[in-house]
PDB file of C-alpha atoms in Angstrom:
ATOM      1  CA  UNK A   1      11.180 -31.156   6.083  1.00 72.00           C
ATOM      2  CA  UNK A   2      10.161 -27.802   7.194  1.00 89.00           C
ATOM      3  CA  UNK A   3      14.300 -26.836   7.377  1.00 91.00           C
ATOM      4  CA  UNK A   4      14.837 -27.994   3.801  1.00 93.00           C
ATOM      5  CA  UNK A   5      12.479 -26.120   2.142  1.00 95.00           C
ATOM      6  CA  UNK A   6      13.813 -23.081   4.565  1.00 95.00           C
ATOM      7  CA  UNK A   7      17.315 -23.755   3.630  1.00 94.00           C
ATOM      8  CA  UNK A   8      16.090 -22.986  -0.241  1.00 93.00           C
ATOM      9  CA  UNK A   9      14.525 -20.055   0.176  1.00 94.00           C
ATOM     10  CA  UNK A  10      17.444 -18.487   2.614  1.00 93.00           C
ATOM     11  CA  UNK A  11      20.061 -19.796  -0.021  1.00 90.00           C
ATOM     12  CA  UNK A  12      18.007 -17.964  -3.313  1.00 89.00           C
ATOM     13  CA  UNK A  13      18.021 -14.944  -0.904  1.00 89.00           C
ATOM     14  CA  UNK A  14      21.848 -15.025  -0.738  1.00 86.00           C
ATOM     15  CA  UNK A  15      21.973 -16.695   2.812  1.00 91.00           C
ATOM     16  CA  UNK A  16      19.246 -15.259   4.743  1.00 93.00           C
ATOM     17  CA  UNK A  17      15.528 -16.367   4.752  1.00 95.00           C
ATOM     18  CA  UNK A  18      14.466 -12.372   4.564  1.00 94.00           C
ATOM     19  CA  UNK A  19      16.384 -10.444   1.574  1.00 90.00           C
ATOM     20  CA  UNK A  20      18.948  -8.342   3.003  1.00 90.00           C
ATOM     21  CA  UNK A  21      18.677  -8.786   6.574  1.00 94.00           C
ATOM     22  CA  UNK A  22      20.557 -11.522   8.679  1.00 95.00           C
ATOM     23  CA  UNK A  23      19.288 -14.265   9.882  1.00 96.00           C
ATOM     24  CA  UNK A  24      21.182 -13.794  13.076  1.00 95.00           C
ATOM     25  CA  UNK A  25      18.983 -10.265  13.603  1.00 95.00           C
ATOM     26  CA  UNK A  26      15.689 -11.352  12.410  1.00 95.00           C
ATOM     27  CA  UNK A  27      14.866 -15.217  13.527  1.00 94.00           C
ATOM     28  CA  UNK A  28      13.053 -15.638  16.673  1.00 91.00           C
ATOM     29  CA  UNK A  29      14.251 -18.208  18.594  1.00 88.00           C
ATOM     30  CA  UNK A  30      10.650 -20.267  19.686  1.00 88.00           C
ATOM     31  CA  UNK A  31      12.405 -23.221  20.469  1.00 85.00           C
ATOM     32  CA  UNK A  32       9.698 -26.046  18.367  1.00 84.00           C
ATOM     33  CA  UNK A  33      11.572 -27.435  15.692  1.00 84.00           C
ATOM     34  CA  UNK A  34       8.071 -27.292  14.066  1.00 84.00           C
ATOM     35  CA  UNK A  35       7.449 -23.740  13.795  1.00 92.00           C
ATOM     36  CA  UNK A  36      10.354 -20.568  12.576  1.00 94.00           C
ATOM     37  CA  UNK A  37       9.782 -17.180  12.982  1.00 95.00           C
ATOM     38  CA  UNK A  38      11.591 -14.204  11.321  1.00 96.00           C
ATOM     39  CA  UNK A  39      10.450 -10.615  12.038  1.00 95.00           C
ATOM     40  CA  UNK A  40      11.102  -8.423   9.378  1.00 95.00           C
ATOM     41  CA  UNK A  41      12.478  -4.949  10.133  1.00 93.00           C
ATOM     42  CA  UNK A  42      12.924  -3.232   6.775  1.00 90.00           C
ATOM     43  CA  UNK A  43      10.176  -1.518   6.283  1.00 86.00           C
ATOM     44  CA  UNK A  44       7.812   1.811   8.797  1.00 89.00           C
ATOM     45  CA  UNK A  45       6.453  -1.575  10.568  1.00 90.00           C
ATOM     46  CA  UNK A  46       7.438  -4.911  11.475  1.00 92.00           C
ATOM     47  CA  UNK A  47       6.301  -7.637   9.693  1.00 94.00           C
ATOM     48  CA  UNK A  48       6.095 -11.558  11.304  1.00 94.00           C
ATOM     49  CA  UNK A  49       6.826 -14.165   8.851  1.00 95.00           C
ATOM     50  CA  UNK A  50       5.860 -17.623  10.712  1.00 95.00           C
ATOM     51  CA  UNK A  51       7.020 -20.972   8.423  1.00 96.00           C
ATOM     52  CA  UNK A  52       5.937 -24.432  10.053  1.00 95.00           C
ATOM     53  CA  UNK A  53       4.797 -27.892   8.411  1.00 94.00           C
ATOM     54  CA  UNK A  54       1.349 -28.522   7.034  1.00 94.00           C
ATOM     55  CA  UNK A  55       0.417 -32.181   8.039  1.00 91.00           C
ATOM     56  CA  UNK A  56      -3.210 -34.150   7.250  1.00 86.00           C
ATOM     57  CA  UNK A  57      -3.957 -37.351   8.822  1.00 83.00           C
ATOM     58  CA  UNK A  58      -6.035 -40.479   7.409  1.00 78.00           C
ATOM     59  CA  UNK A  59      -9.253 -38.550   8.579  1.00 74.00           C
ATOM     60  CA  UNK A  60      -8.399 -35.309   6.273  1.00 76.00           C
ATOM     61  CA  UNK A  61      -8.066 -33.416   9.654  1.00 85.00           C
ATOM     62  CA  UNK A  62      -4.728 -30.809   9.153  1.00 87.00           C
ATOM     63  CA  UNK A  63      -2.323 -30.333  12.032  1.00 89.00           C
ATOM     64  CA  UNK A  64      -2.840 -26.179  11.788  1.00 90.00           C
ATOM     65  CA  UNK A  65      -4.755 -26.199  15.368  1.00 89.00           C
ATOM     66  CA  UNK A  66      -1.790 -27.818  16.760  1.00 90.00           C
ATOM     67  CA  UNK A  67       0.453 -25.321  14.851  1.00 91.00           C
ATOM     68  CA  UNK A  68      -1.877 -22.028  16.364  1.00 88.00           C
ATOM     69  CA  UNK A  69      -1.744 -24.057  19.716  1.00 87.00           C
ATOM     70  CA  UNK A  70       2.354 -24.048  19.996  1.00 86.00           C
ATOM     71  CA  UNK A  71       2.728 -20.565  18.874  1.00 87.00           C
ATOM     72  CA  UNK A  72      -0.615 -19.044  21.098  1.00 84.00           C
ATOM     73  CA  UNK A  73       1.771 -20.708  24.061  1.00 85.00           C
ATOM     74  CA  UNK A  74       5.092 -19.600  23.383  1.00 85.00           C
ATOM     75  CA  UNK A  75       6.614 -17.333  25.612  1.00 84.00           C
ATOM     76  CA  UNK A  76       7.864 -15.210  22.752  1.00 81.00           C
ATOM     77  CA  UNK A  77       4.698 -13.846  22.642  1.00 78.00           C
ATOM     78  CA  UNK A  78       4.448 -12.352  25.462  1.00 76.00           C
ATOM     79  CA  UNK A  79       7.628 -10.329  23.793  1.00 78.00           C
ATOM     80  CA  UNK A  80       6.065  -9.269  20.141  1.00 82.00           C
ATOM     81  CA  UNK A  81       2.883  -9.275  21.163  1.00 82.00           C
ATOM     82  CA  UNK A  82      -0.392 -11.325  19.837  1.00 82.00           C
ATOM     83  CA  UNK A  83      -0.364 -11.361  16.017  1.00 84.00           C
ATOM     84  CA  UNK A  84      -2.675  -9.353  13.659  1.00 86.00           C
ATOM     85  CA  UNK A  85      -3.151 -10.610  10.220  1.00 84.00           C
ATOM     86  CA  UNK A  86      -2.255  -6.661   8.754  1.00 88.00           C
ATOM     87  CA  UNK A  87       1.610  -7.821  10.137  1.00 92.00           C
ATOM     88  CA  UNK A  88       1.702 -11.267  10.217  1.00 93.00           C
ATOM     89  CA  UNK A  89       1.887 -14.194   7.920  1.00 94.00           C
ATOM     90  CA  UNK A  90       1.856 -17.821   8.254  1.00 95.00           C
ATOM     91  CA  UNK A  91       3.860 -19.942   5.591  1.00 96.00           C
ATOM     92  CA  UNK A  92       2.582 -23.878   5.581  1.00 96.00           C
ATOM     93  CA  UNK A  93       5.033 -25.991   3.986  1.00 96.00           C
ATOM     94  CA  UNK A  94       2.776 -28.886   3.058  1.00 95.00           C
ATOM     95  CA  UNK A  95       4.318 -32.131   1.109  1.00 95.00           C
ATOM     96  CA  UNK A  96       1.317 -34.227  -0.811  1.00 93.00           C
ATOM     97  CA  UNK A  97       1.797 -37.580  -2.606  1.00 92.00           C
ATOM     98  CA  UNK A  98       0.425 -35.766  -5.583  1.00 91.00           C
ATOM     99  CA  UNK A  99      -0.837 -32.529  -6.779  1.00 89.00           C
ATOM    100  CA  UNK A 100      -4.409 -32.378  -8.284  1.00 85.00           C
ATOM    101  CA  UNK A 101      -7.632 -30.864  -7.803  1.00 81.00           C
ATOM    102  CA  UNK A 102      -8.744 -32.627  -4.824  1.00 82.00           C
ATOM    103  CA  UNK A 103      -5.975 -30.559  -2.529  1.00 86.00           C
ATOM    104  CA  UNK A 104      -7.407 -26.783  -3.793  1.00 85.00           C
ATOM    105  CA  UNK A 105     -10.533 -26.976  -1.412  1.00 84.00           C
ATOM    106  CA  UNK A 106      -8.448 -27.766   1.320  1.00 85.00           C
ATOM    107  CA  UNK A 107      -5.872 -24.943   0.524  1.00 88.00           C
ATOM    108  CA  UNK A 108      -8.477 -22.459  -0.355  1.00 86.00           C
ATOM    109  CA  UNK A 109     -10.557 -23.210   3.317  1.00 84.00           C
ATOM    110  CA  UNK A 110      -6.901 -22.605   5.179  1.00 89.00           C
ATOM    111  CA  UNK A 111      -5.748 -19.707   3.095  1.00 88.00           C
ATOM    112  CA  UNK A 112      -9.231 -17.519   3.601  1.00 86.00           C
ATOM    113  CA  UNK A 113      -8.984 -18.102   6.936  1.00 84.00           C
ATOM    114  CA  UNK A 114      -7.060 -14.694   8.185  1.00 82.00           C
ATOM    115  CA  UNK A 115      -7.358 -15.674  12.100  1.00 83.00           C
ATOM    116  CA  UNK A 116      -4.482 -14.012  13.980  1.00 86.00           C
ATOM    117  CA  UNK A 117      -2.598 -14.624   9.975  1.00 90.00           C
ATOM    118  CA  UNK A 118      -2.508 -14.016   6.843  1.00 92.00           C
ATOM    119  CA  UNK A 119      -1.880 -17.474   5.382  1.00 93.00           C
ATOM    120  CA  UNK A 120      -0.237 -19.215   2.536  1.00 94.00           C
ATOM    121  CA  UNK A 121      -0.360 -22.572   1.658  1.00 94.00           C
ATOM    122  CA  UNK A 122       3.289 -24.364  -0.436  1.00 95.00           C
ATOM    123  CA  UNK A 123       2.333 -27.383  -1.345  1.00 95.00           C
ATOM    124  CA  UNK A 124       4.732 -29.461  -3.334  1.00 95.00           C
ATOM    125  CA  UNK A 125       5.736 -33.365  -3.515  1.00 96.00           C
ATOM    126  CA  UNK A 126       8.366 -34.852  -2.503  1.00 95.00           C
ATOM    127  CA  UNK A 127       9.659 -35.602  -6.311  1.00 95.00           C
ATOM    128  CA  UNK A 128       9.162 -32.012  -7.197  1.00 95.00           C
ATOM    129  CA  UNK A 129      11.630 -31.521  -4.150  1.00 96.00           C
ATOM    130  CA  UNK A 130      14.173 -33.749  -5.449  1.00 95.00           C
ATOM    131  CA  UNK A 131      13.884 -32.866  -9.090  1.00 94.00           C
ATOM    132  CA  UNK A 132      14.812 -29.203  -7.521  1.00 94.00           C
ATOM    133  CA  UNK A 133      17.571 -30.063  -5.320  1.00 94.00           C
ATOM    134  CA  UNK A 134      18.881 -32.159  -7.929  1.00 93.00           C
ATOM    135  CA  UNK A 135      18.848 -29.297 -10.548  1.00 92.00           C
ATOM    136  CA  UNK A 136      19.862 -26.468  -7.665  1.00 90.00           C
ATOM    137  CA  UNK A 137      22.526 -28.621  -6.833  1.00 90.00           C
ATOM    138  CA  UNK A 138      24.189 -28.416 -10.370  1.00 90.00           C
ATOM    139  CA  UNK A 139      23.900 -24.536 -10.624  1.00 87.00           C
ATOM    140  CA  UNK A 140      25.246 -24.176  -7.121  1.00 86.00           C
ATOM    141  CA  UNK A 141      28.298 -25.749  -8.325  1.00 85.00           C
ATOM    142  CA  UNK A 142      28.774 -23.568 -11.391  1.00 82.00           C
ATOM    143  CA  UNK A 143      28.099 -20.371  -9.129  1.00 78.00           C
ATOM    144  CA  UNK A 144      24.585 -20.031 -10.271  1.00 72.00           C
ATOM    145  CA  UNK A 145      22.754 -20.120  -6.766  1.00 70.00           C
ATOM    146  CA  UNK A 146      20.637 -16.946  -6.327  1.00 74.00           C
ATOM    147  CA  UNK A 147      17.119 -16.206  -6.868  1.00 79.00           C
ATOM    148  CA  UNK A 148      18.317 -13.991  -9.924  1.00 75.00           C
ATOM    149  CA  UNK A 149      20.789 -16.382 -11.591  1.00 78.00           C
ATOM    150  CA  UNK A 150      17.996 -19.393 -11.395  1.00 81.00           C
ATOM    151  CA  UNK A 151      15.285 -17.095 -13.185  1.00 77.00           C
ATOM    152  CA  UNK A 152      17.918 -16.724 -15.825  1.00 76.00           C
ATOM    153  CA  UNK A 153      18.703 -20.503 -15.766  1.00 80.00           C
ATOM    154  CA  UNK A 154      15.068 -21.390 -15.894  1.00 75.00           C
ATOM    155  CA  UNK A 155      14.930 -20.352 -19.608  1.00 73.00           C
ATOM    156  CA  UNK A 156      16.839 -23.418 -20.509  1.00 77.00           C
ATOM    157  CA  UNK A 157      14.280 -26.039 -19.715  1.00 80.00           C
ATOM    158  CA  UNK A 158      10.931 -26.749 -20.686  1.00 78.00           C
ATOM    159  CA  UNK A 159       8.313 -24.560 -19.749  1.00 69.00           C
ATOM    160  CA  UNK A 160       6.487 -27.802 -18.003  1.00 76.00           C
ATOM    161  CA  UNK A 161       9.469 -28.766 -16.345  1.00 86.00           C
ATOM    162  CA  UNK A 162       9.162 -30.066 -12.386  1.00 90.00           C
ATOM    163  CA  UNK A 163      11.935 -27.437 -11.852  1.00 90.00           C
ATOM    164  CA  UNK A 164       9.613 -24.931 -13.106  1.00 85.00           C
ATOM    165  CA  UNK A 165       6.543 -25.325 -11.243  1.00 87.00           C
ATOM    166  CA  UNK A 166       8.192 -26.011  -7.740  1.00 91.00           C
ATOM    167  CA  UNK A 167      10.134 -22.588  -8.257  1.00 88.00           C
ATOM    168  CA  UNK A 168       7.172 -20.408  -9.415  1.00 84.00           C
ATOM    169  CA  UNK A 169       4.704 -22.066  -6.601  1.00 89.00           C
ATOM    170  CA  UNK A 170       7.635 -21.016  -4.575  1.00 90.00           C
ATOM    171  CA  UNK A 171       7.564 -17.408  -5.462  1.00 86.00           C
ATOM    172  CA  UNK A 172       4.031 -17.209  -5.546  1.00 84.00           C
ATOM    173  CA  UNK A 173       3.080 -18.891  -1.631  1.00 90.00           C
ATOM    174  CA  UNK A 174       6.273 -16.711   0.181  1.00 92.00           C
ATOM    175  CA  UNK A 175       4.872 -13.045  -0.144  1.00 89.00           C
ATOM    176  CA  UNK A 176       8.476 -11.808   0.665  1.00 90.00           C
ATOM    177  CA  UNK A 177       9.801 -12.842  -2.574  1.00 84.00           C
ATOM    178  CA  UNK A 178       9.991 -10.483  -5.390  1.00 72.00           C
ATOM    179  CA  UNK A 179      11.737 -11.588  -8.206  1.00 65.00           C
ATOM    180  CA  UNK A 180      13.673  -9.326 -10.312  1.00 58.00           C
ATOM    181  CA  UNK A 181      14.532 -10.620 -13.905  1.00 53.00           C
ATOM    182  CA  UNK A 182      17.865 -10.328 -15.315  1.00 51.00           C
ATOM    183  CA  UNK A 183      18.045  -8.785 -18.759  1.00 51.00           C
ATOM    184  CA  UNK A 184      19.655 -11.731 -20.125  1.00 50.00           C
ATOM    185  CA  UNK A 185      16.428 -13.409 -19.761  1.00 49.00           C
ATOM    186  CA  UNK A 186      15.149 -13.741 -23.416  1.00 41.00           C
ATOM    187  CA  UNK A 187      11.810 -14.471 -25.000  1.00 47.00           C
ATOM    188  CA  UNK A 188      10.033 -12.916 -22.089  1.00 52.00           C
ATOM    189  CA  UNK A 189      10.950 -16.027 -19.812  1.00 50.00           C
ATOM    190  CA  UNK A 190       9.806 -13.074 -17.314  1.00 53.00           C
ATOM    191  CA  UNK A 191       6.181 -13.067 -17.877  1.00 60.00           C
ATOM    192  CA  UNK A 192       5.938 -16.432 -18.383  1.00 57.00           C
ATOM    193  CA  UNK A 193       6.762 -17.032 -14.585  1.00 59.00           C
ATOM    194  CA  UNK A 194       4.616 -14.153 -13.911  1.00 62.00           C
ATOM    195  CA  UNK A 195       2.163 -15.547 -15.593  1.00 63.00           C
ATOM    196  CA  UNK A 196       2.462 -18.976 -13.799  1.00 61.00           C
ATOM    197  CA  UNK A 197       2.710 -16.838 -10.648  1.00 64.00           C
ATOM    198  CA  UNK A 198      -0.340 -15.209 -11.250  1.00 64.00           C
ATOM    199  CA  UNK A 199      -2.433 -18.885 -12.683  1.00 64.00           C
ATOM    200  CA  UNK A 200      -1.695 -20.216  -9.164  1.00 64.00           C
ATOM    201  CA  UNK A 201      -3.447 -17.234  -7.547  1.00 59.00           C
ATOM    202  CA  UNK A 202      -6.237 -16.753 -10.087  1.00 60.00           C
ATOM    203  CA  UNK A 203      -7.120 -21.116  -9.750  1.00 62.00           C
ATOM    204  CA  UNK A 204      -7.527 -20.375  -6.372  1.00 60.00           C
ATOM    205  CA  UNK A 205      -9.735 -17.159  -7.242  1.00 58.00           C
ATOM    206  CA  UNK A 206     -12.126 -18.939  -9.426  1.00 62.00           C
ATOM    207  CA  UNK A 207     -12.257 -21.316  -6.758  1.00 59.00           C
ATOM    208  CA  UNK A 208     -13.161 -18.495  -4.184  1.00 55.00           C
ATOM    209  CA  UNK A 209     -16.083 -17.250  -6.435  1.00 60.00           C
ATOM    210  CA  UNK A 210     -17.645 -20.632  -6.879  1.00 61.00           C
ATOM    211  CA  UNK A 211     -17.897 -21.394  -3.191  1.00 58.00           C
ATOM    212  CA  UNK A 212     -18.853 -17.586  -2.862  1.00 58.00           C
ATOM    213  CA  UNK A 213     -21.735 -18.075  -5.445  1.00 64.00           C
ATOM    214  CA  UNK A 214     -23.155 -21.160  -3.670  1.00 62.00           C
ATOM    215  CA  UNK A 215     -23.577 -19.017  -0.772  1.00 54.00           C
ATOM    216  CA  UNK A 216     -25.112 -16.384  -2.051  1.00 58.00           C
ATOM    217  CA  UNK A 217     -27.508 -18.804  -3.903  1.00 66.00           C
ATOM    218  CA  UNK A 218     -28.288 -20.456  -0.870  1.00 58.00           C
ATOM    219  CA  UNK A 219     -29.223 -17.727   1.496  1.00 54.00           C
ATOM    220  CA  UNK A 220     -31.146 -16.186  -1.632  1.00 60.00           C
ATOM    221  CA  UNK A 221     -33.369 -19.371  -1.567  1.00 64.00           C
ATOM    222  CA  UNK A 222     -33.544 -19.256   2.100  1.00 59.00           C
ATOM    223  CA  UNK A 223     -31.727 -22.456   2.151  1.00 58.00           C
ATOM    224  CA  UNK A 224     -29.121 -21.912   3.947  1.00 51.00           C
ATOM    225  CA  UNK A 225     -28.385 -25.373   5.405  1.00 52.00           C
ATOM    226  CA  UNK A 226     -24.130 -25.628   6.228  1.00 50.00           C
ATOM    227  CA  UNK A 227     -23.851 -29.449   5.431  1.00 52.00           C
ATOM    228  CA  UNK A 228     -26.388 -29.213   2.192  1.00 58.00           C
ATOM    229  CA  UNK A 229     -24.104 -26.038   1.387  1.00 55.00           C
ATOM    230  CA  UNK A 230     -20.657 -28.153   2.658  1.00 55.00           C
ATOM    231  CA  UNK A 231     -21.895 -31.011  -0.205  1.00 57.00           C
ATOM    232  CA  UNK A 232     -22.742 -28.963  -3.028  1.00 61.00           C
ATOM    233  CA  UNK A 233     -19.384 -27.007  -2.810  1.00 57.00           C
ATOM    234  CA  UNK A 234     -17.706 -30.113  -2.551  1.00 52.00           C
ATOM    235  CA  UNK A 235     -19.612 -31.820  -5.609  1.00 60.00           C
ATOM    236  CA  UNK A 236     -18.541 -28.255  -7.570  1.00 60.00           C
ATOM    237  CA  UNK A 237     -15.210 -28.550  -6.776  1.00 54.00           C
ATOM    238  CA  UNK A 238     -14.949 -32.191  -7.394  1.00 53.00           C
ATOM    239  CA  UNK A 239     -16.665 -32.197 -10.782  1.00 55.00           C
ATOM    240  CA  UNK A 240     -19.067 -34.803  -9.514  1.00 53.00           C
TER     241      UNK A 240
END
């Protein structure tokens, strides 16, 4: 799944997973079909953009040390160096049967964790994907295929359309992206994606300060037990 969801993002940037650079120049060959890397050369200092697939088994136990583990081994490493989380940036392309409040904790714990990355969790479902596809598919054939001309043909649907929230989770988990709005957009279209863009980050805020709170409480009281600390954030979260 991880070269679908690739595909999209190198087709919205007119062919090329980074915005105007070619693939052919900037993709790292690490030879795991589980894990890309493109090295960005635009700007004073390179930048490492690592995509791979986010997987949880029956026991709620994620795949991510297996992901580290390939990528810690790879030989191109010993070419670009160990990675730094001020340069490099870990994309998880994570499909879920559905999206709801249970699957925040679990993004939050994996996107605070800046070991070696800075990290970004896409989470999506599989009927969000085809919705998408579906809709992309259309445009494509009318001409209407990059990242600007789908902004502009986002106007035309319902602000709680599939389309929409796949595109704008999108833009808001690849920290490449930076959408410029068309003028034809009308009704300021624009700031409503930037305002769904910034809801998905601010959720995940709120959640930050919550957990953050529970800790400070905790070692306040001198009660600073990890499972007793583990439970309460969980019963928080959970509304239980």
């Amino acid at each position: 799944m991880i070269d679908v969801i690739i595909d999209i993002i190198r087709s919205l940037n007119e062919g090329n997973v980074l915005p105007f650079q070619k693939d052919a120049e900037t993709k790292i060959d690490l030879y795991n079909k589980d894990v890309e890397l493109y090295i960005d050369y635009s700007g004073n200092e390179k930048k490492y953009y690592y995509f791979a697939e986010l997987k949880m088994d029956d026991e709620k136990d994620d795949n991510l040390p297996q992901i580290e583990d390939i990528l810690r081994n790879n030989e191109a490493l010993a070419v670009i160096g160990e990675p730094n989380p001020s340069d490099s940036y870990m994309i998880l392309l994570w499909q879920i049967e559905n999206i709801d409040e249970s699957i925040y904790p679990y993004v939050i714990k994996i996107e605070e964790n800046e070991f070696f990355y800075k990290k970004y969790v896409f989470y999506y479902t599989g009927q969000e994907l085809k919705s998408f596809m579906d809709w992309y598919h259309i445009l494509s054939e009318k001409g209407s295929s990059d990242l600007t001309e789908l902004l502009q043909e986002l106007q035309s649907l319902d602000e709680g359309a599939v389309q929409v929230d796949f595109l704008t989770r999108l833009l808001a988990k690849v920290p490449f992206f930076n959408p410029v709005f068309p003028k034809a957009v009308m009704n300021d279209f624009d700031k409503m994606v930037q305002k769904r863009i910034d809801g998905i980050r601010q959720t995940q805020k709120e959640i930050i300060g919550i957990i953050n709170n529970i800790f400070n409480e905790a070692i306040e009281s001198g009660n600073a037990d990890i499972q007793k600390i583990s439970d309460t954030i969980y019963r928080e979260l959970m509304g239980e």
